Coordinates of C-alpha atoms and ligand atoms in Angstrom, one line a residue:
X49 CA 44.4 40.6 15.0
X50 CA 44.2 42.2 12.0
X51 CA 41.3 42.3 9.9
X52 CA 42.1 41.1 6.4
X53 CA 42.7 37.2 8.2
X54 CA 40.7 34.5 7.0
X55 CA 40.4 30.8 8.9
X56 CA 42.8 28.6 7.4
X57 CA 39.5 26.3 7.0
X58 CA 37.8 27.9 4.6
X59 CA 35.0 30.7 5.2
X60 CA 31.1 30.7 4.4
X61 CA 30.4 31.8 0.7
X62 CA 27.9 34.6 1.9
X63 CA 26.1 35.7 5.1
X64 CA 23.0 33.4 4.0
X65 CA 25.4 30.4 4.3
X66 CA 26.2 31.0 7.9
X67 CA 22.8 31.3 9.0
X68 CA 21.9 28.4 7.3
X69 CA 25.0 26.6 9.0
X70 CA 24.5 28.0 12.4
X71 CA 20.4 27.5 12.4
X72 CA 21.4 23.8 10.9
X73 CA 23.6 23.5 14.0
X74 CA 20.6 24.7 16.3
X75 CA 17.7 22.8 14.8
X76 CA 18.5 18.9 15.5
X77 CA 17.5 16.5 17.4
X78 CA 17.0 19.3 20.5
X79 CA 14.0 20.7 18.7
X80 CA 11.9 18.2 17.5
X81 CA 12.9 15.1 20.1
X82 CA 14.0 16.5 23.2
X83 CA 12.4 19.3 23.5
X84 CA 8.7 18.0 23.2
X85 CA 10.0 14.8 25.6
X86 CA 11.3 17.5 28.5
X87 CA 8.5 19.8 28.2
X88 CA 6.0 16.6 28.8
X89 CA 8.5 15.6 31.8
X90 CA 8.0 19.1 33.5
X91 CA 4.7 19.7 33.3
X92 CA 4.5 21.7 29.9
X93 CA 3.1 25.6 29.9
X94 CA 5.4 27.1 33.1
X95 CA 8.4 25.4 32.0
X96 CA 8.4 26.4 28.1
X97 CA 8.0 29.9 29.5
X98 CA 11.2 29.5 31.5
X99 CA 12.8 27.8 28.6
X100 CA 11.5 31.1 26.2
X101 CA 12.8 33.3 28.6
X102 CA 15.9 31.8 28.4
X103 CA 16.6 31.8 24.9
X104 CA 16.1 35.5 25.0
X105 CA 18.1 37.0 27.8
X106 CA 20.6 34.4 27.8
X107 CA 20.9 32.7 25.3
X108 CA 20.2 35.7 22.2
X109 CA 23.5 37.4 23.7
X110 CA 25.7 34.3 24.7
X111 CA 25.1 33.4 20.8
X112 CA 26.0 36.5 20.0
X113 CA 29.2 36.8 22.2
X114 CA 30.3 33.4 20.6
X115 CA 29.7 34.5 16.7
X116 CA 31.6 37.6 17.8
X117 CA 34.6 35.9 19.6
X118 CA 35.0 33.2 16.4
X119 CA 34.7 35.8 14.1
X120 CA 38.1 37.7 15.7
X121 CA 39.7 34.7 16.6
X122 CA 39.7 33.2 13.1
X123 CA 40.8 29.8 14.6
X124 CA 39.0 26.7 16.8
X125 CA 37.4 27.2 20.0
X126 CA 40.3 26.5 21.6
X127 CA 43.2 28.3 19.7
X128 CA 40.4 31.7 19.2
X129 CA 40.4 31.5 23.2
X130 CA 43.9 31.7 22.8
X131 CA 44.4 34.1 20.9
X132 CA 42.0 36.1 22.7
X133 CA 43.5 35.9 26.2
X134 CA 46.7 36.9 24.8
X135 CA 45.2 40.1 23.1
X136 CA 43.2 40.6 26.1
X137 CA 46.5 40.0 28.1
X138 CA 43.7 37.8 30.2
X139 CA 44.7 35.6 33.0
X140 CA 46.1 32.1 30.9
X141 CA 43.5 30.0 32.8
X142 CA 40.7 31.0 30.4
X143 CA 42.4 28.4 27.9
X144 CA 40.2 26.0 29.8
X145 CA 37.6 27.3 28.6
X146 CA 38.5 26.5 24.7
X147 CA 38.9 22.9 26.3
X148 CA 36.0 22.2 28.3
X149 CA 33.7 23.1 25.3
X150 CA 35.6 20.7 23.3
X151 CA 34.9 18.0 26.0
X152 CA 31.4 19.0 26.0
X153 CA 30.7 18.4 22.0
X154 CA 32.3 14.8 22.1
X155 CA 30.1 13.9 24.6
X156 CA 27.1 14.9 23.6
X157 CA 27.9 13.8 19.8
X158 CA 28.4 10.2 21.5
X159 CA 24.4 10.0 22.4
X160 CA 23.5 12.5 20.0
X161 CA 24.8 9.5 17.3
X162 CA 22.6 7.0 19.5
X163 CA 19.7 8.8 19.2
X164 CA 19.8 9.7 15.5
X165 CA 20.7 6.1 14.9
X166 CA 16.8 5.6 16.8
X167 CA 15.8 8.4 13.9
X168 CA 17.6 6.2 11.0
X169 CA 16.5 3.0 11.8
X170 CA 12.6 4.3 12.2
X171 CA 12.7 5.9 8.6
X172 CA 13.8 2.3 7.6
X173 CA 11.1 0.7 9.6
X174 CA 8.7 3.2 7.7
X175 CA 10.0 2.6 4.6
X176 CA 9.5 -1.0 4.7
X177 CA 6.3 -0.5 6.7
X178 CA 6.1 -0.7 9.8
X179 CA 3.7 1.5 11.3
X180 CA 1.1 0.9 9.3
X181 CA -2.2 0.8 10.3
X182 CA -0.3 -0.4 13.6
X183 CA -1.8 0.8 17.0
X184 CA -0.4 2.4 20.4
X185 CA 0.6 -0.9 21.7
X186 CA 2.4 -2.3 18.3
X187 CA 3.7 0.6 18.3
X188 CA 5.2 0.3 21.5
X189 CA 6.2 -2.7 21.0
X190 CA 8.3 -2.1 18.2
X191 CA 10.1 0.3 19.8
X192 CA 11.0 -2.0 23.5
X193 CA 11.8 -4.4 20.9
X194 CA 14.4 -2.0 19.3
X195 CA 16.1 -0.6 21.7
X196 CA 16.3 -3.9 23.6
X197 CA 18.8 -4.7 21.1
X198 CA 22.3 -3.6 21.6
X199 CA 23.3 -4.9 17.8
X200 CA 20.7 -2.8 16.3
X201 CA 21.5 0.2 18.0
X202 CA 25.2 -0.3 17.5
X203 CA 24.2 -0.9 13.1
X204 CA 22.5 2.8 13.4
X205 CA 25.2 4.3 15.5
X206 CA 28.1 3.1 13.7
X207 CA 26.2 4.4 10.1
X208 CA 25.1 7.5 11.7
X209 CA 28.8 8.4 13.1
X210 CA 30.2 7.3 9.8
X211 CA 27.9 9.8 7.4
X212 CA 28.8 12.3 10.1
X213 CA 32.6 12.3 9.3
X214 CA 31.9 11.9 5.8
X215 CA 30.3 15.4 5.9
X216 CA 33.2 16.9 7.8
X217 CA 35.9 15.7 6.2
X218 CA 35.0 17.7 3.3
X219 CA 35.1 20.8 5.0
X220 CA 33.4 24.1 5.3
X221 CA 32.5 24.8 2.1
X222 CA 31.8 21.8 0.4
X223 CA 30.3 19.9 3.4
X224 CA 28.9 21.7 6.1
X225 CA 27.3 24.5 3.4
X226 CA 25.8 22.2 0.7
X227 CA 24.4 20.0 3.0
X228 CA 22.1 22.4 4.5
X229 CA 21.0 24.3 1.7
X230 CA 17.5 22.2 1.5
X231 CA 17.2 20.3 4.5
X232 CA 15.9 23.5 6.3
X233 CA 13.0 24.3 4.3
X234 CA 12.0 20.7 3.6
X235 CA 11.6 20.1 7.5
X236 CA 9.7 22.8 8.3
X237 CA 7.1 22.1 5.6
X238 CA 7.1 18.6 6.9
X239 CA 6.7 19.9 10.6
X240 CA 4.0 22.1 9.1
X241 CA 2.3 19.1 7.6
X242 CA 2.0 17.2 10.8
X243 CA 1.0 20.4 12.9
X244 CA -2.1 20.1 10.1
X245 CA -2.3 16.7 10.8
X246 CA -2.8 17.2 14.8
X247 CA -5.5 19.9 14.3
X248 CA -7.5 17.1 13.0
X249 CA -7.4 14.7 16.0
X250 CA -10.3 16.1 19.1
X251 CA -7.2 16.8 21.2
X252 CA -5.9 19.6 19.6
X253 CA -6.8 22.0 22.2
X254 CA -6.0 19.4 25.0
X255 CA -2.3 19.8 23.4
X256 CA -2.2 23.8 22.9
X257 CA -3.4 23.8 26.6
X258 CA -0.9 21.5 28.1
X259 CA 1.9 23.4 26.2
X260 CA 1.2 26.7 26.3
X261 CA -0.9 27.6 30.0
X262 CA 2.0 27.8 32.4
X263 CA 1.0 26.3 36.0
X264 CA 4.2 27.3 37.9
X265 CA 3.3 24.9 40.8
X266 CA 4.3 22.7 38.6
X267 CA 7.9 24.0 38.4
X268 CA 10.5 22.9 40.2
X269 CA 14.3 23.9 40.9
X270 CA 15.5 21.1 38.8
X271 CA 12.8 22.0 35.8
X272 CA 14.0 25.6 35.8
X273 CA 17.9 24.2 35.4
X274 CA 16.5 22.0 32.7
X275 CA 14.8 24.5 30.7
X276 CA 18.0 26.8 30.9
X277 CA 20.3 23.4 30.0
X278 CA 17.6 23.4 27.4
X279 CA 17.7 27.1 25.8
X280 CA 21.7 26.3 25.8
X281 CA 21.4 22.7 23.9
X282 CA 19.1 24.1 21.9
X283 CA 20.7 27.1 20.4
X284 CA 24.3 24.7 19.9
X285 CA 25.6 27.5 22.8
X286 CA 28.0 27.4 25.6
X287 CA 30.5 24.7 23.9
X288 CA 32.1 26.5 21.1
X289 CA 29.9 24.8 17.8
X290 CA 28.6 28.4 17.0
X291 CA 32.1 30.1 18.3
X292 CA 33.6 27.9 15.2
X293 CA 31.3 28.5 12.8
X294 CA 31.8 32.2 13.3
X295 CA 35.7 32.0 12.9
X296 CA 34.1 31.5 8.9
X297 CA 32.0 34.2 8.9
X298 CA 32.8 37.0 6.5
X299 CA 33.7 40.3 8.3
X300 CA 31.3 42.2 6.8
X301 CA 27.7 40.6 8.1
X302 CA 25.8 41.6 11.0
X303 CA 26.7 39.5 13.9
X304 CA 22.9 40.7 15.5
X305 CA 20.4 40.2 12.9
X306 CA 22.0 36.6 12.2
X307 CA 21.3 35.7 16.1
X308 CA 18.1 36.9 16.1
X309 CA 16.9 34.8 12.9
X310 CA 19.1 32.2 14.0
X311 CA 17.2 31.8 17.7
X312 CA 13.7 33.1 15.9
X313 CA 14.1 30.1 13.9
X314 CA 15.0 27.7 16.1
X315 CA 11.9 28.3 18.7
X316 CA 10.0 28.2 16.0
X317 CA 11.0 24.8 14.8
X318 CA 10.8 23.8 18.8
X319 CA 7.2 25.2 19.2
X320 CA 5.7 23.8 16.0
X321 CA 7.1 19.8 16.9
X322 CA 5.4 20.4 20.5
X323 CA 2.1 21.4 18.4
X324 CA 2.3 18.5 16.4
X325 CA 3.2 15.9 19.0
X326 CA 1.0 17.0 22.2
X327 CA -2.4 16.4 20.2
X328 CA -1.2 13.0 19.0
X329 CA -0.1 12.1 22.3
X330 CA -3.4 13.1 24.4
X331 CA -5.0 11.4 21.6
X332 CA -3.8 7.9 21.5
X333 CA -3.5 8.1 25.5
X334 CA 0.2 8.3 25.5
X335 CA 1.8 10.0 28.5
X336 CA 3.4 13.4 28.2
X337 CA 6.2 12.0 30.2
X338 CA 7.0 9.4 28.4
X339 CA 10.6 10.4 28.3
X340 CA 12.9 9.9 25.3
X341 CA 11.0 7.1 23.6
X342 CA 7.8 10.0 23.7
X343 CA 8.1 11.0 19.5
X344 CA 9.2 7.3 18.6
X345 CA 5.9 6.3 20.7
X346 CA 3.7 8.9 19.4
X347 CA 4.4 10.0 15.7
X348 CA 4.3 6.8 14.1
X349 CA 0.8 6.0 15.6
X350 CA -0.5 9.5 13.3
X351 CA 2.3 7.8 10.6
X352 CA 0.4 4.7 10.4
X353 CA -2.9 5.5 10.5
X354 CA -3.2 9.1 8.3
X355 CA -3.8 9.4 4.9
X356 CA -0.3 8.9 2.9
X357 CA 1.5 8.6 6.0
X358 CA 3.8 5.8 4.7
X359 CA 5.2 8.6 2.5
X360 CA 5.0 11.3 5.5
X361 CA 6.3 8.9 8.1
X362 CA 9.6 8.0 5.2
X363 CA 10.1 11.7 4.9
X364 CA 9.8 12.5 8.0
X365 CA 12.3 10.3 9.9
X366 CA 14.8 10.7 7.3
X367 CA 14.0 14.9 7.5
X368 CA 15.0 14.0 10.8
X369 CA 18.4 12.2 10.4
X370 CA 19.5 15.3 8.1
X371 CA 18.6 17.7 11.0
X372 CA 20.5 15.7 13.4
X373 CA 23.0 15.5 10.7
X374 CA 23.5 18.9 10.6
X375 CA 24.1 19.2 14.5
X376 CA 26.7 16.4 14.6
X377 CA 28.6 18.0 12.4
X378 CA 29.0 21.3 14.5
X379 CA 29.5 19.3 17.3
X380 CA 32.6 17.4 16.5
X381 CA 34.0 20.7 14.2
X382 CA 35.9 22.3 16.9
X383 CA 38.0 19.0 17.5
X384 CA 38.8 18.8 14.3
X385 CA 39.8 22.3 13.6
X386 CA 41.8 22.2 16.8
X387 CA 43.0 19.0 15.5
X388 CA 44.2 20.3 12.6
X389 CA 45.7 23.3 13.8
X390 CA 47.4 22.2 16.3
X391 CA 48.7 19.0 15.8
X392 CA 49.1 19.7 12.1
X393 CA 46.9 17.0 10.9
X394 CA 45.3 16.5 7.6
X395 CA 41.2 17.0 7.6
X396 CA 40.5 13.1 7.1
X397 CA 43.1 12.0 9.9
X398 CA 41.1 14.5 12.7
X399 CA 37.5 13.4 11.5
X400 CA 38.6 9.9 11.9
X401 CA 40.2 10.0 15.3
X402 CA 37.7 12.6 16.8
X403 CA 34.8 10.4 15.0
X404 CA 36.0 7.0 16.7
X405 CA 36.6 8.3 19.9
X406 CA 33.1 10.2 19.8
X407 CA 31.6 6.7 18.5
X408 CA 33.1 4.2 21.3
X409 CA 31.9 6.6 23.9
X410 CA 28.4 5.8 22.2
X411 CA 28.4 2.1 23.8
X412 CA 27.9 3.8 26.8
X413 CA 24.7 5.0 25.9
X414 CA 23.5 2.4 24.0
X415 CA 23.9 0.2 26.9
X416 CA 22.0 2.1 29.0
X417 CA 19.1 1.6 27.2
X418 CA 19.6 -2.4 27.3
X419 CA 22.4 -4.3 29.1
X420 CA 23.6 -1.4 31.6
X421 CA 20.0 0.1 32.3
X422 CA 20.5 -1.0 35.9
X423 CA 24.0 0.6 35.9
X424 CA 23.2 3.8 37.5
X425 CA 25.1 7.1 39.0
X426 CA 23.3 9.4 41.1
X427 CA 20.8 7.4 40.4
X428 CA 21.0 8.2 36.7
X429 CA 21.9 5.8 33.5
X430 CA 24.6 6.7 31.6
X431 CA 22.5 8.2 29.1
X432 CA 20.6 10.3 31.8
X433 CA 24.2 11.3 33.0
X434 CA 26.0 12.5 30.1
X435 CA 22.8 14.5 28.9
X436 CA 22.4 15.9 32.3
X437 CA 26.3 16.7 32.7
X438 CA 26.2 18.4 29.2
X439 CA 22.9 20.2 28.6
X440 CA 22.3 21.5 32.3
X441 CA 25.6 21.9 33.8
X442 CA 28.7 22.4 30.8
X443 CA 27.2 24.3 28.5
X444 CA 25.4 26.8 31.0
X445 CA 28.7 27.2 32.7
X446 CA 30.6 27.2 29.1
X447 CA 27.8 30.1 28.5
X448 CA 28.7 31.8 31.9
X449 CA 32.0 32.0 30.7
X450 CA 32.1 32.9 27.2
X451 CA 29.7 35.8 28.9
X452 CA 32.0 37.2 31.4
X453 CA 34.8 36.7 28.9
X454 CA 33.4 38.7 25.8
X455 CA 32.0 41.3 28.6
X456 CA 34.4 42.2 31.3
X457 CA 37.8 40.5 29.8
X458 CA 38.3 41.5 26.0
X459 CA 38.5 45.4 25.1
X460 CA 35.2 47.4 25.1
X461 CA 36.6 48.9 21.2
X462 CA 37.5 45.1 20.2
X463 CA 33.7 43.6 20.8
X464 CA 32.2 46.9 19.7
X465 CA 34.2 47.0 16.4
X466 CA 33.8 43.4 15.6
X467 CA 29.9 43.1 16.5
X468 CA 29.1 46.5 14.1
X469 CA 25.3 46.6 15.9
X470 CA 23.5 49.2 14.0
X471 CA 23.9 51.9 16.8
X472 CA 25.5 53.0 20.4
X473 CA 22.3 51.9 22.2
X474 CA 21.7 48.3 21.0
X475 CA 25.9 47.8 21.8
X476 CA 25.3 49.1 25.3
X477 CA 22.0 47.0 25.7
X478 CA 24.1 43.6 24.5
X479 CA 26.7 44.8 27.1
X480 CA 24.5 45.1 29.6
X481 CA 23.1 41.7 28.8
X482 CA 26.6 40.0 28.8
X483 CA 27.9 41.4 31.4
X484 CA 25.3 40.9 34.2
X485 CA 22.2 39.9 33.3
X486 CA 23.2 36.5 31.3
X487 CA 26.3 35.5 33.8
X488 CA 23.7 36.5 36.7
X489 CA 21.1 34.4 35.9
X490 CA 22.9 31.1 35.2
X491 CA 24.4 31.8 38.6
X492 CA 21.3 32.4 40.4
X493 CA 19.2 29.3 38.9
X494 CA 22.4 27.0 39.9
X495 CA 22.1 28.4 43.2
X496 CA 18.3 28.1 43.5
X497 CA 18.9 24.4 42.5
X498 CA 21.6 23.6 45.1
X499 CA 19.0 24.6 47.6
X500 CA 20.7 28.1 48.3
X501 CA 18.2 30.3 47.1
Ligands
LIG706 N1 21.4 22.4 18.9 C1 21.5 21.0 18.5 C2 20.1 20.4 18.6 O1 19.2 21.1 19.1 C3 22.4 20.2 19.4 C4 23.7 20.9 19.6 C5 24.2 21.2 20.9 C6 24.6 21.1 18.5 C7 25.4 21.9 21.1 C8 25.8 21.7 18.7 C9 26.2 22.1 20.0 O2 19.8 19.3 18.2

């Protein structure tokens, strides 16, 4: 591959313009819905240890495997695989992996839409409302009413699906670049705000406790998977969204630093939503394991009954469609790069076809929140399903892979010239880290949760 190649997709104006795309691509709905809903389902303090733990020797040099294999392979996920193996002169069965990832994004976009259609319609409802001065049981209400409705859900998903497309049809530069040049800052001063907010209510402490002193009895095999699945999600790892956006990096930027602030700013974004929810939860005598209705029960009880928090609540919801906005997009872009690659399609055709297919899969979720919630597999809805099958098994195995690609498969001189770490040690130390430590710990915590270990 030589070096003067550029993606036929465009590339990122600067090295500040990835990060910005690659943290928009981490910081979503993962951060500020799921992960405060998980963490109250597995007990809290043990578990976000697990889940920090994870982010750091896992998924820090996955993320940085993934920048470093898109940024050689110039291409999508799947073609960059490709392109690899044949470099590598790799066994051909490692185009799978370009293909599984691709799998893996269209599913999870198809709840990922559901959800963020919850998001939309509650910065409506606050707009026009709502929440105020309305208490734990309203509030509740208001929510069983919601999703009880498969129309409304289908209104959000369908609008949600449709602004997604709209982004990525205009492509990297235009689209994916502007649209995340102030949505970062503005939801962490918002996330700030409420964490201020929460300091306020007597059950501040009760929250900083619950989240941050581990009790490992409380940790089970299945938590530990979950936290892992979690750190993967999280980060937008193990399917190929971050692989993509580094097929636009410039050659010139530090594939290291970028992971580092990329991951830094993520947890941060993670920790500071479980600081603002946990307080507002103990104090309106919500449970922690609520599940995924926990910030739709909880915030807009501190929404509703806070100074100015009509305005807040507004800005916050809609702060959180944009986040979620940001993901989507990542999610669906390897499709639609492969789409246009390979089958020589034009931009608009790939977003639509990718975008419907990724939106009809959506009924499936929606129903299991309504019509279907008796449907289940392995005793699971469909919902519970495809977020299980994604977060804790694709992507981790995804991750395992990319791992033992970039470490054992392609040449020691190609990763070491196309990372450019600062010096010999801190290549050797990522080595290290891809080649056994990452692989061998997503083995060993799918074999302590088959019972084997
Ligand atoms: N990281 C995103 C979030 O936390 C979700 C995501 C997963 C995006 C995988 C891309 C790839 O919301």
């Amino acid at each position: 591959m030589t070096d003067t190649k550029k993606s036929i997709h465009g590339e990122w104006s600067s090295r500040f313009a990835f990060i910005l795309a690659a943290a928009g691509s981490a910081v979503g709905l993962g951060n500020i819905w799921k992960f405060p809903y998980i963490t109250g389902e597995n007990g809290g303090g043990a578990f976000v240890l697990v889940y920090l733990a994870c982010v750091l020797l896992i998924g820090i040099p996955i993320m940085m495997a993934e920048t470093m294999l898109g940024r050689r392979g110039k291409q999508s996920p799947i073609n960059t695989i490709n392109a690899l193996v044949e470099e590598a002169g790799a066994d051909k069965s490692w185009h799978y992996l370009g293909w599984m990832g691709v799998i893996a994004g269209f599913l999870i976009l198809s709840y990922y839409s559901v959800i963020a259609g919850w998001a939309s319609a509650y910065a409506f409802k606050a707009f026009i409302g709502s929440f105020v001065n309305a208490d734990a049981t309203e509030i509740r209400e208001i929510f069983d009413d919601f999703i009880a409705s498969p129309m409304q859900l289908i209104f959000w998903h369908s609008l949600f699906m449709v602004a997604t497309m709209l982004v990525v049809v205009r492509g990297v530069n235009k689209g994916l670049e502007k649209a995340v040049y102030f949505l970062m800052p503005a939801l962490f001063i918002l996330l700030i705000l409420l964490v201020g907010y929460a300091m306020t209510t007597d059950n501040y402490y009760q929250g900083i406790k619950f989240l941050f002193s581990p009790d490992f009895s409380k940790l089970t095999g299945d938590s530990v998977l979950i936290a892992m699945g979690q750190a993967f999600f999280t980060l937008s790892i193990g399917m190929g969204a971050i692989m993509v956006y580094g097929a636009y990096l410039p050659k010139d930027v530090s594939i290291a630093k970028t992971a580092f602030l990329i991951a830094g700013t993520d947890t941060v974004a993670a920790l500071l939503a479980g600081i603002a929810i946990f307080p507002i939860v103990f104090a309106n005598g919500l449970e922690p394991s609520g599940g995924p209705s926990l910030i739709f029960q909880a915030l807009p009880i501190a929404f509703g009954n806070m100074t100015g928090g009509w305005l807040f609540g507004v800005l916050f919801f809609v702060m959180l469609v944009f986040a979620a906005l940001k993901s989507s997009i990542s999610l669906i872009e390897p499709a639609v790069a492969w789409l246009v690659e390979h089958k020589g399609m034009n931009r608009e055709k790939a977003c639509i076809w990718s975008g419907l297919a990724a939106w009809l899969l959506g009924f499936g979720t929606i129903f299991s929140f309504n019509i279907w919630s008796g449907f289940k597999i392995f005793d699971r809805t469909i919902f519970q399903l495809l977020d299980y099958l994604t977060a804790n098994l694709m992507l981790p195995i995804g991750g395992f892979f990319i791992a033992v690609f970039a470490g054992w498969i392609i040449k020691q001189q190609h990763s070491e010239q196309e990372l450019q770490m600062p010096d010999a040690q801190s290549y050797q130390v990522w080595r290290f880290l891809v080649r056994y430590v990452s692989p061998a710990a997503v083995f060993f915590i799918f074999l302590h949760v088959v019972g084997v270990l």
